[in-house]
N, CA, C and O of each residue as an XYZ file, in Angstrom:
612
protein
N      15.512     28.123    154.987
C      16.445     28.770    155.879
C      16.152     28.336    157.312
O      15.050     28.475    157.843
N      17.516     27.651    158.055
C      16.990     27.460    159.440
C      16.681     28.878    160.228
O      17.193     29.937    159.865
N      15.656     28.755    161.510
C      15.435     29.500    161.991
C      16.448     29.187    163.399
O      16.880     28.047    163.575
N      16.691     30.026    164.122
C      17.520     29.814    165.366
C      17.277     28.991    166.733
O      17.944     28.742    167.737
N      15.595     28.607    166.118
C      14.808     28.028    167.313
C      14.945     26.165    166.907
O      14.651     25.225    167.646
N      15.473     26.123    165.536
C      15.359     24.732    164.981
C      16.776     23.969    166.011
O      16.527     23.015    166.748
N      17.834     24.401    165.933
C      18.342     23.647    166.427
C      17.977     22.917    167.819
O      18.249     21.797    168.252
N      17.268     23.977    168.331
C      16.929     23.254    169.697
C      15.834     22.312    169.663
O      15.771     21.488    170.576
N      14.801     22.306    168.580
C      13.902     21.232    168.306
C      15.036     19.964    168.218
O      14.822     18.920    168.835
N      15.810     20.081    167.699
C      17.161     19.395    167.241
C      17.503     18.772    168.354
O      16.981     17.695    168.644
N      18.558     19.444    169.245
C      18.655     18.681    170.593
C      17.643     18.485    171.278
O      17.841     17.900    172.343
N      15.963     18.957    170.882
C      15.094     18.166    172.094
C      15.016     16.797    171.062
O      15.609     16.013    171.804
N      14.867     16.435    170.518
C      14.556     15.469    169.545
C      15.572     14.712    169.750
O      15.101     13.581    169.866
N      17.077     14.649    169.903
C      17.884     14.056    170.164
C      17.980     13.632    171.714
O      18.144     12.566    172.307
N      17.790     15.043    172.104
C      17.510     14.236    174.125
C      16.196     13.213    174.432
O      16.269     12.355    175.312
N      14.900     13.419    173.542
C      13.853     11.770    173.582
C      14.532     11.006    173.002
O      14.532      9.873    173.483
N      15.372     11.226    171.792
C      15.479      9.746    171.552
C      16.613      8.791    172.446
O      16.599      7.563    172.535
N      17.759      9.900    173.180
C      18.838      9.217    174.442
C      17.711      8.522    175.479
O      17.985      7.437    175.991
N      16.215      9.302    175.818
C      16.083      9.387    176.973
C      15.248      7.940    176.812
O      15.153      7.053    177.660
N      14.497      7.985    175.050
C      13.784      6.369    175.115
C      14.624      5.504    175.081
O      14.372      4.368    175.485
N      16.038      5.918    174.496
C      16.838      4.522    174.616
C      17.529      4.185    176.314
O      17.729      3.054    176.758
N      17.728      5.142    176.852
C      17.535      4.584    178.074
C      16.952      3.891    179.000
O      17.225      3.025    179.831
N      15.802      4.698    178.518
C      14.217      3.700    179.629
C      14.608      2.748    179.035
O      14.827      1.897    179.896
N      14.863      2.308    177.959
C      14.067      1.105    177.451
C      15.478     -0.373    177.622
O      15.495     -1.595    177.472
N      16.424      0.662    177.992
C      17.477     -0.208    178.860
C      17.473     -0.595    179.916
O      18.234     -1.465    180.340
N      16.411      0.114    180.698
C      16.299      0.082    182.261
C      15.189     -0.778    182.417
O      15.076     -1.387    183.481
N      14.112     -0.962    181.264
C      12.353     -1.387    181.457
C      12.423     -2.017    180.238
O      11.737     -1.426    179.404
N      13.111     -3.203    179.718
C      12.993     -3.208    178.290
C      11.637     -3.477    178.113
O      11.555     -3.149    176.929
N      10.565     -3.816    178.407
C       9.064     -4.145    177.807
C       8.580     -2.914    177.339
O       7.430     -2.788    176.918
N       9.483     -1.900    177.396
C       9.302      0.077    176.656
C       9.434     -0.683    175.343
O       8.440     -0.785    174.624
N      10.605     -1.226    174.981
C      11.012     -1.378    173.908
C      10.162     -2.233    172.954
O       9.068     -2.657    173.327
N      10.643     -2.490    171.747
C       9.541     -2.847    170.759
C       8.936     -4.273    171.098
O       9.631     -4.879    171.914
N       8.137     -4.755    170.793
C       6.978     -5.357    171.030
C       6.653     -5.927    172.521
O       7.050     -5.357    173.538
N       5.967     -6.989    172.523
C       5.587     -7.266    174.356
C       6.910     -8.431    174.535
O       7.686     -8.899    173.702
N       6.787     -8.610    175.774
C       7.317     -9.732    176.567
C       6.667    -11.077    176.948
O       5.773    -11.237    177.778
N       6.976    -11.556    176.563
C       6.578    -13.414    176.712
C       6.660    -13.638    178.890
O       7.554    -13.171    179.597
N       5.805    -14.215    179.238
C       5.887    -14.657    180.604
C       7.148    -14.979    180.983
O       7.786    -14.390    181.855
N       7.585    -16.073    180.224
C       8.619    -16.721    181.016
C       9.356    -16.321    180.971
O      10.187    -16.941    181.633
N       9.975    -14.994    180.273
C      11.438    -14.293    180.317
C      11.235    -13.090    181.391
O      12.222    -12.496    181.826
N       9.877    -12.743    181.814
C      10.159    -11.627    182.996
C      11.196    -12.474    184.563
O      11.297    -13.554    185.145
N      11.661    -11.289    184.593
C      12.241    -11.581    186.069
C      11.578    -11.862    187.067
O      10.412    -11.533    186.848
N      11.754    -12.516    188.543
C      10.470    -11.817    189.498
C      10.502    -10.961    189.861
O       9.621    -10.698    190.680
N      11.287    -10.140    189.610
C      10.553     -8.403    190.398
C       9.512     -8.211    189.333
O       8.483     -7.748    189.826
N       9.399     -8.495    187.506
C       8.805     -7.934    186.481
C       7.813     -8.618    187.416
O       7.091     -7.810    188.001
N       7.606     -9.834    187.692
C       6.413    -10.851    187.888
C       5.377    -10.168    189.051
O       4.153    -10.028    189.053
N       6.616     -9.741    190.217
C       5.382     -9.271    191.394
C       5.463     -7.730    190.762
O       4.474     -7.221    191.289
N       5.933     -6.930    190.124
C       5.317     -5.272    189.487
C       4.232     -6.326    188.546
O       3.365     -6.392    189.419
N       3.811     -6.967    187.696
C       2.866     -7.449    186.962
C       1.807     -7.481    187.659
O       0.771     -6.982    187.221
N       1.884     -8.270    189.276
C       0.731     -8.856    190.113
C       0.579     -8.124    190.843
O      -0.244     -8.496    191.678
N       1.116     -6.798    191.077
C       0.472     -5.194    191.637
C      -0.111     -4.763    190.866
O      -1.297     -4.733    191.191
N       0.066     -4.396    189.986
C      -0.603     -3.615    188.499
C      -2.372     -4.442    188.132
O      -3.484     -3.957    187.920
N      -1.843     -5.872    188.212
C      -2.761     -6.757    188.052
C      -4.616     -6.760    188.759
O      -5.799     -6.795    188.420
N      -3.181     -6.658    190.579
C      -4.320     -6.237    191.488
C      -5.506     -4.773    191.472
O      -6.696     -4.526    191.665
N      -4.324     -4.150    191.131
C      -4.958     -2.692    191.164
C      -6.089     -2.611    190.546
O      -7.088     -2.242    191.164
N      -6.166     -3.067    188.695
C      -6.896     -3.150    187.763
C      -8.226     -3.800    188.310
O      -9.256     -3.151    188.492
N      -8.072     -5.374    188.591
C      -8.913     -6.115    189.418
C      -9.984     -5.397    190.651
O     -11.046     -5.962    190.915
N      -9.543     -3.997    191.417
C      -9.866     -3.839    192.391
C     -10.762     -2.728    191.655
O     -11.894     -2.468    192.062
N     -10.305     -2.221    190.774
C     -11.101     -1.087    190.104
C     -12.473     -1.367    189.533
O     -13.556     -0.829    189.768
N     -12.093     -2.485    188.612
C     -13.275     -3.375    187.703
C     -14.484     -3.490    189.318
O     -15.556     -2.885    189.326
N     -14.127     -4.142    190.221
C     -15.081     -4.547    191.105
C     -15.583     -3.595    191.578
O     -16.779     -3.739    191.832
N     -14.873     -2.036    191.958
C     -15.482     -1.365    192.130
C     -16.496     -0.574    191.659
O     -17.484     -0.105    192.223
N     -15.956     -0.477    190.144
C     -17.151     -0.033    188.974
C     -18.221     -0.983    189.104
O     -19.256     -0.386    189.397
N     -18.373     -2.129    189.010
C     -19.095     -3.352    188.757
C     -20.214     -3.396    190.006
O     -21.251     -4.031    189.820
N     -19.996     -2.741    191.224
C     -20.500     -2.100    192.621
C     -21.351     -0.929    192.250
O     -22.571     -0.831    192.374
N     -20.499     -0.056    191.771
C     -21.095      1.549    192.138
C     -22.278      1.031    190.995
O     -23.352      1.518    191.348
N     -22.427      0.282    189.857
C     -23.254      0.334    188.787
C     -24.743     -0.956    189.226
O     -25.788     -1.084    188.588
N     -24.355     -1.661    190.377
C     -25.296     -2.736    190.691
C     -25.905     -1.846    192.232
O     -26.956     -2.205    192.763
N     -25.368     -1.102    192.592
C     -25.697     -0.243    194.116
C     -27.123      0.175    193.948
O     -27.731      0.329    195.007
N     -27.626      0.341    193.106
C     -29.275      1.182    193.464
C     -30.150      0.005    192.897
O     -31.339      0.308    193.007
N     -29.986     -1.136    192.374
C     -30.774     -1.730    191.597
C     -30.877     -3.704    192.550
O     -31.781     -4.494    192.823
N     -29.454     -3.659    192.709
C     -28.759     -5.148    193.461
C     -27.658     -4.365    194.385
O     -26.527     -3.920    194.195
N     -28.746     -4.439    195.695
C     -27.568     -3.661    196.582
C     -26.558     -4.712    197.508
O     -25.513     -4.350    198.049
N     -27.125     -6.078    197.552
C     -26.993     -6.981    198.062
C     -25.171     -7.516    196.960
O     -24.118     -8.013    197.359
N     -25.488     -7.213    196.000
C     -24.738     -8.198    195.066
C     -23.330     -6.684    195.177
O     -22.128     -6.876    195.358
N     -23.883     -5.571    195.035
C     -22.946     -4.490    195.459
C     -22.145     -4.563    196.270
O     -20.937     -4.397    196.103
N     -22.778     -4.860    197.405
C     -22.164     -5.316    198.195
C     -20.587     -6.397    198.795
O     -19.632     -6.377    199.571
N     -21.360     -7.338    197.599
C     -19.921     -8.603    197.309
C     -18.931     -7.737    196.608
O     -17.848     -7.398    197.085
N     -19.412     -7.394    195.383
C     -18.410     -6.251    195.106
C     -17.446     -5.618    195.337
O     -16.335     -5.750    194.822
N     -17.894     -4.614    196.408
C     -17.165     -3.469    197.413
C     -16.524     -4.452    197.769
O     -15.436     -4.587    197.209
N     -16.926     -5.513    198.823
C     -16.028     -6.443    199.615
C     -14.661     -7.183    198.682
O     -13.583     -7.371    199.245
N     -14.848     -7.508    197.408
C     -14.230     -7.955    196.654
C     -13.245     -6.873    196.033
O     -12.141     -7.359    195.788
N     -13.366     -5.596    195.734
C     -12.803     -4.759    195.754
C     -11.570     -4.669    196.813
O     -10.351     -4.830    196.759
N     -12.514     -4.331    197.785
C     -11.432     -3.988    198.917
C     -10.322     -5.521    199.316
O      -9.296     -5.521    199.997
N     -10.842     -6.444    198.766
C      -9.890     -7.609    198.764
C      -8.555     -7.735    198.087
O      -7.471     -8.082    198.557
N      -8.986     -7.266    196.518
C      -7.851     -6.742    195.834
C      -7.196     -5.591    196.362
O      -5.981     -5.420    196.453
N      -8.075     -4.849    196.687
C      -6.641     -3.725    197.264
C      -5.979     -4.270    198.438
O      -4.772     -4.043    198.516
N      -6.573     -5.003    199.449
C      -5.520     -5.782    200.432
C      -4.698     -6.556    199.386
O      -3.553     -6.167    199.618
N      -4.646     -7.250    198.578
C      -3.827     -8.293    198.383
C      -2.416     -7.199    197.240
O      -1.211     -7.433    197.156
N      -3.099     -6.238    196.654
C      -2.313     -4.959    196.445
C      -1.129     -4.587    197.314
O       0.081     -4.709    197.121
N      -1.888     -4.057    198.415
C      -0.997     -3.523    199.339
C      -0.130     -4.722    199.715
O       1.006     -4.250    199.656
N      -0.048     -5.662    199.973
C       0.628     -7.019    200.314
C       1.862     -6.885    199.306
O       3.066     -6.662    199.186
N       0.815     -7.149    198.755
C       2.422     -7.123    197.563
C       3.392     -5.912    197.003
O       4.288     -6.176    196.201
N       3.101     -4.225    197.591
C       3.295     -3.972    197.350
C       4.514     -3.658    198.896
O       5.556     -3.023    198.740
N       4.178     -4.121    199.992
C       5.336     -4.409    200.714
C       6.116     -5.277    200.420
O       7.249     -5.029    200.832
N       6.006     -6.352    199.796
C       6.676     -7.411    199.454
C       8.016     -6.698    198.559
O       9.196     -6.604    198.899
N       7.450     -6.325    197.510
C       7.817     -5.618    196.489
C       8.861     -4.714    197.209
O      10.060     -4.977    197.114
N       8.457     -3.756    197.854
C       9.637     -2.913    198.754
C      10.269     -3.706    199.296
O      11.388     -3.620    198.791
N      10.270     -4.438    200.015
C      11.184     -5.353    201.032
C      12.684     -6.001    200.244
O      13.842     -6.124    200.643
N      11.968     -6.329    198.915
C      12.619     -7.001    198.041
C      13.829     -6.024    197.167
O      15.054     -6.076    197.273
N      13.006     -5.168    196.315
C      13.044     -4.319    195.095
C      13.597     -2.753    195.377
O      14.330     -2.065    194.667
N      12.996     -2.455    196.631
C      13.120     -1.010    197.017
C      11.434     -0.376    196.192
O      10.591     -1.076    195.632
N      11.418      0.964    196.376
C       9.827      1.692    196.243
C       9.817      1.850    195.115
O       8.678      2.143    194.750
N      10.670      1.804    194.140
C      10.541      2.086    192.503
C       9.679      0.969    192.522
O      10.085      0.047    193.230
N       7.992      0.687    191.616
C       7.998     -0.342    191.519
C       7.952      0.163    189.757
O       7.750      1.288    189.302
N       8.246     -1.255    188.964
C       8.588     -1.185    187.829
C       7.015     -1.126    186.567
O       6.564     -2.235    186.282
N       6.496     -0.213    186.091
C       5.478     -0.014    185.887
C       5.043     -0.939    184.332
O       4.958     -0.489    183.189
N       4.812     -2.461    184.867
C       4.659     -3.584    184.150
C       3.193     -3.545    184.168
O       2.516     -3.547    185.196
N       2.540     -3.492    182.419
C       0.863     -4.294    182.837
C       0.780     -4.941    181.935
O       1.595     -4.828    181.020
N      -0.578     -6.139    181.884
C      -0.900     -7.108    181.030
C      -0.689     -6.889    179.764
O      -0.221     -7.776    179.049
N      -1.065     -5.428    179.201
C      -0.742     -5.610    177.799
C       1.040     -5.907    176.982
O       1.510     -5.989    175.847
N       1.647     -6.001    178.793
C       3.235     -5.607    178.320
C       3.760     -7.293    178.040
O       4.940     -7.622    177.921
N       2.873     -7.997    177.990
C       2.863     -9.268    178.458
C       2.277    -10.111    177.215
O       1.059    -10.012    177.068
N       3.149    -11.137    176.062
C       2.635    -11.206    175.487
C       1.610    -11.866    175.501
O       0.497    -11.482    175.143
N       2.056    -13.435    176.125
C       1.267    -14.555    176.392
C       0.258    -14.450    178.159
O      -0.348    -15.292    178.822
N       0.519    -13.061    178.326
C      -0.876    -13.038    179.824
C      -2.043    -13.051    179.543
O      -2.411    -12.980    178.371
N      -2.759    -13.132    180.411
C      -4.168    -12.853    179.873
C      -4.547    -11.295    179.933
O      -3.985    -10.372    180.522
N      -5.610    -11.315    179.182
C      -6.126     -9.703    178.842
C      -7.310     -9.736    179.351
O      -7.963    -10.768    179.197
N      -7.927     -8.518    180.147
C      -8.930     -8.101    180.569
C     -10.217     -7.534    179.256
O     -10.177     -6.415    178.745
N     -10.937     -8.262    179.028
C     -11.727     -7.885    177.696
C     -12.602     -6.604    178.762
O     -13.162     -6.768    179.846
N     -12.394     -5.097    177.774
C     -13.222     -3.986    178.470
C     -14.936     -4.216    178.654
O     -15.711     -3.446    178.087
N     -15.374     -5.224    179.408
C     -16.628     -5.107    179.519
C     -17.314     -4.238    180.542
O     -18.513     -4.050    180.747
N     -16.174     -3.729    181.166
C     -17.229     -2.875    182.193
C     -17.076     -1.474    181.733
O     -17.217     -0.497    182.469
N     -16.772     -1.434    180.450
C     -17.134     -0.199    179.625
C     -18.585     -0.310    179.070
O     -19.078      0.723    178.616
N     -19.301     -1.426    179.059
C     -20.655     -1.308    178.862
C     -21.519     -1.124    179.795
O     -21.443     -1.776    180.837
N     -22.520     -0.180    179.585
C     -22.936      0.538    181.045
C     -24.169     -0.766    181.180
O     -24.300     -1.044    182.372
N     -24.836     -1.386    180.532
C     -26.054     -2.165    180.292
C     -25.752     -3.767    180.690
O     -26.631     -4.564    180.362
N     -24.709     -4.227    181.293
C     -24.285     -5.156    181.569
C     -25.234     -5.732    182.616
O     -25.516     -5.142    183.659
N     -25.856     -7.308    182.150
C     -26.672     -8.127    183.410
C     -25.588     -8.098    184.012
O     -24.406     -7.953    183.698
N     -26.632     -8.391    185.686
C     -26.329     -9.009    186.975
C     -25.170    -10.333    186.603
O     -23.960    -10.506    186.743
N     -26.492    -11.215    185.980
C     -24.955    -12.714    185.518
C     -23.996    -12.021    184.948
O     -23.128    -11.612    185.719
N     -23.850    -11.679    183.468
C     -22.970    -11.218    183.192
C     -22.160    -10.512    183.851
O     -21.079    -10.794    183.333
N     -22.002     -9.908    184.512
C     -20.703     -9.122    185.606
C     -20.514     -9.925    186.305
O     -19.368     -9.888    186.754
N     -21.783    -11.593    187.062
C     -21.252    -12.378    187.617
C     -20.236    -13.382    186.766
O     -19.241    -13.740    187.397
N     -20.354    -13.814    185.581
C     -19.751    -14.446    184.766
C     -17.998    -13.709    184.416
O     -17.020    -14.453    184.337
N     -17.893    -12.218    184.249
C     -16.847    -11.662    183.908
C     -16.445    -11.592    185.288
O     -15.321    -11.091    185.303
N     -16.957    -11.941    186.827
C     -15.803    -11.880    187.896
C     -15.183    -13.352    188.152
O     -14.095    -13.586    188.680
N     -16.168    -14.345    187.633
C     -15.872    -15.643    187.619
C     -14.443    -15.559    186.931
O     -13.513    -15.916    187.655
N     -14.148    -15.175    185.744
C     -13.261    -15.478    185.000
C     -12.046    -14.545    185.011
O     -10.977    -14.754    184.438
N     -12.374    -13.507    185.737
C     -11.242    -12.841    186.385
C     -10.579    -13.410    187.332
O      -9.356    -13.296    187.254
N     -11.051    -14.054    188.304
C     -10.716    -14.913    189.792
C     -10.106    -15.738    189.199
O      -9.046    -16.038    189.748
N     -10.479    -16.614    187.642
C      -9.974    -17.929    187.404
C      -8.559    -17.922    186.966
O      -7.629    -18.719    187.084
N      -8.762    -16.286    186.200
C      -7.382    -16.040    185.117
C      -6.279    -15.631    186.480
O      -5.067    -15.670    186.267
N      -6.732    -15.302    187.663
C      -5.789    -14.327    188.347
C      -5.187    -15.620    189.070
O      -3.991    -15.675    189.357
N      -6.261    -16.868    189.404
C      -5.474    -17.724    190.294
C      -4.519    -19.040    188.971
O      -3.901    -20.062    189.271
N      -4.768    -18.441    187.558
C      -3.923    -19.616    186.912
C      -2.769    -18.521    186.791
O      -1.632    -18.990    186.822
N      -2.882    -17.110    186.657
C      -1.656    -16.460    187.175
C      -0.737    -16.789    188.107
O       0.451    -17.085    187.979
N      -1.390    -16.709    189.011
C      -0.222    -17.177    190.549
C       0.094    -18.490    190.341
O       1.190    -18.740    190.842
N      -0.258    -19.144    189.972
C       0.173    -20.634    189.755
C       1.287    -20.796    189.199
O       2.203    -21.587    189.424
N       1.055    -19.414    187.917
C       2.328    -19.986    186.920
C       3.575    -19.284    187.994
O       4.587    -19.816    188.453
N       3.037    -17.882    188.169
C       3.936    -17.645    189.072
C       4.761    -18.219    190.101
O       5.932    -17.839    190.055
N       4.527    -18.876    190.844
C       4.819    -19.454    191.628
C       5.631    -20.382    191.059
O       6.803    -20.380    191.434
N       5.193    -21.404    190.008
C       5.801    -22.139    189.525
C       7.824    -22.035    189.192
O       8.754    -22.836    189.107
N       7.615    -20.448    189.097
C       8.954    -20.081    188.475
C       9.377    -19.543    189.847
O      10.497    -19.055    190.000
């Protein structure tokens, strides 16, 4: 026997599914599986290389606060490297307005089929000195064959 409260499970269930098929008209990378590089737009491209930055600026900062009492010197590059990504953040995230308006379109690597992926290593608290130097090496490398391609298009 329905109860009187079912129908409205009913229309909420029917208003997510209008409301995912909308987003996912407006943002298709909502929609089912990822997006290949070369079919984002450039607004997808610079919301990608904000999102990108942000991530980047975080990692360095963790990668800091965890070398600060032990390698205060190397912390140091860190922070500075940190705060680099968030300048180059904020850059683009005027760009982005200038262009796009303030919505920015909430694109990240995993939405991406063929981008590169950030392997979670600074989820390991026990990480060497090299090693965090080795995982910023290859962040810098992946971020500048990013802009390359970018640019390219």
């Amino acid at each position: 026997m329905a109860r009187p409260d079912d129908k409205r499970v009913m229309r909420s269930g029917a208003s997510c599914a209008f409301l995912h098929r909308s987003m996912t008209s407006l943002i298709p990378f909502l929609g089912a599986g990822r997006r290949r590089f070369d079919s984002l737009t450039p607004q997808e491209i610079l919301a990608l290389a904000i999102s990108s930055e942000e991530e980047d600026g975080t990692i360095y900062a963790l990668y800091a606060s965890r070398l600060r009492e032990q390698y205060p010197a190397s912390a140091a590059v860190f922070d500075a490297m940190a705060a680099e990504e968030n300048d180059h953040r904020r850059r683009l995230i005027d760009l982005y307005r200038a262009r796009y308006g303030d919505l920015i379109l909430p694109i990240r690597r995993e939405h991406v089929a063929d981008f590169y992926q950030r392997k979670p290593v600074w989820l390991v608290e026990n990480l060497s000195l090299e090693r965090i130097r080795e995982e910023a090496r290859a962040m810098e490398q992946q971020a500048r064959t990013f802009y390359i391609a970018a640019a390219s298009r």
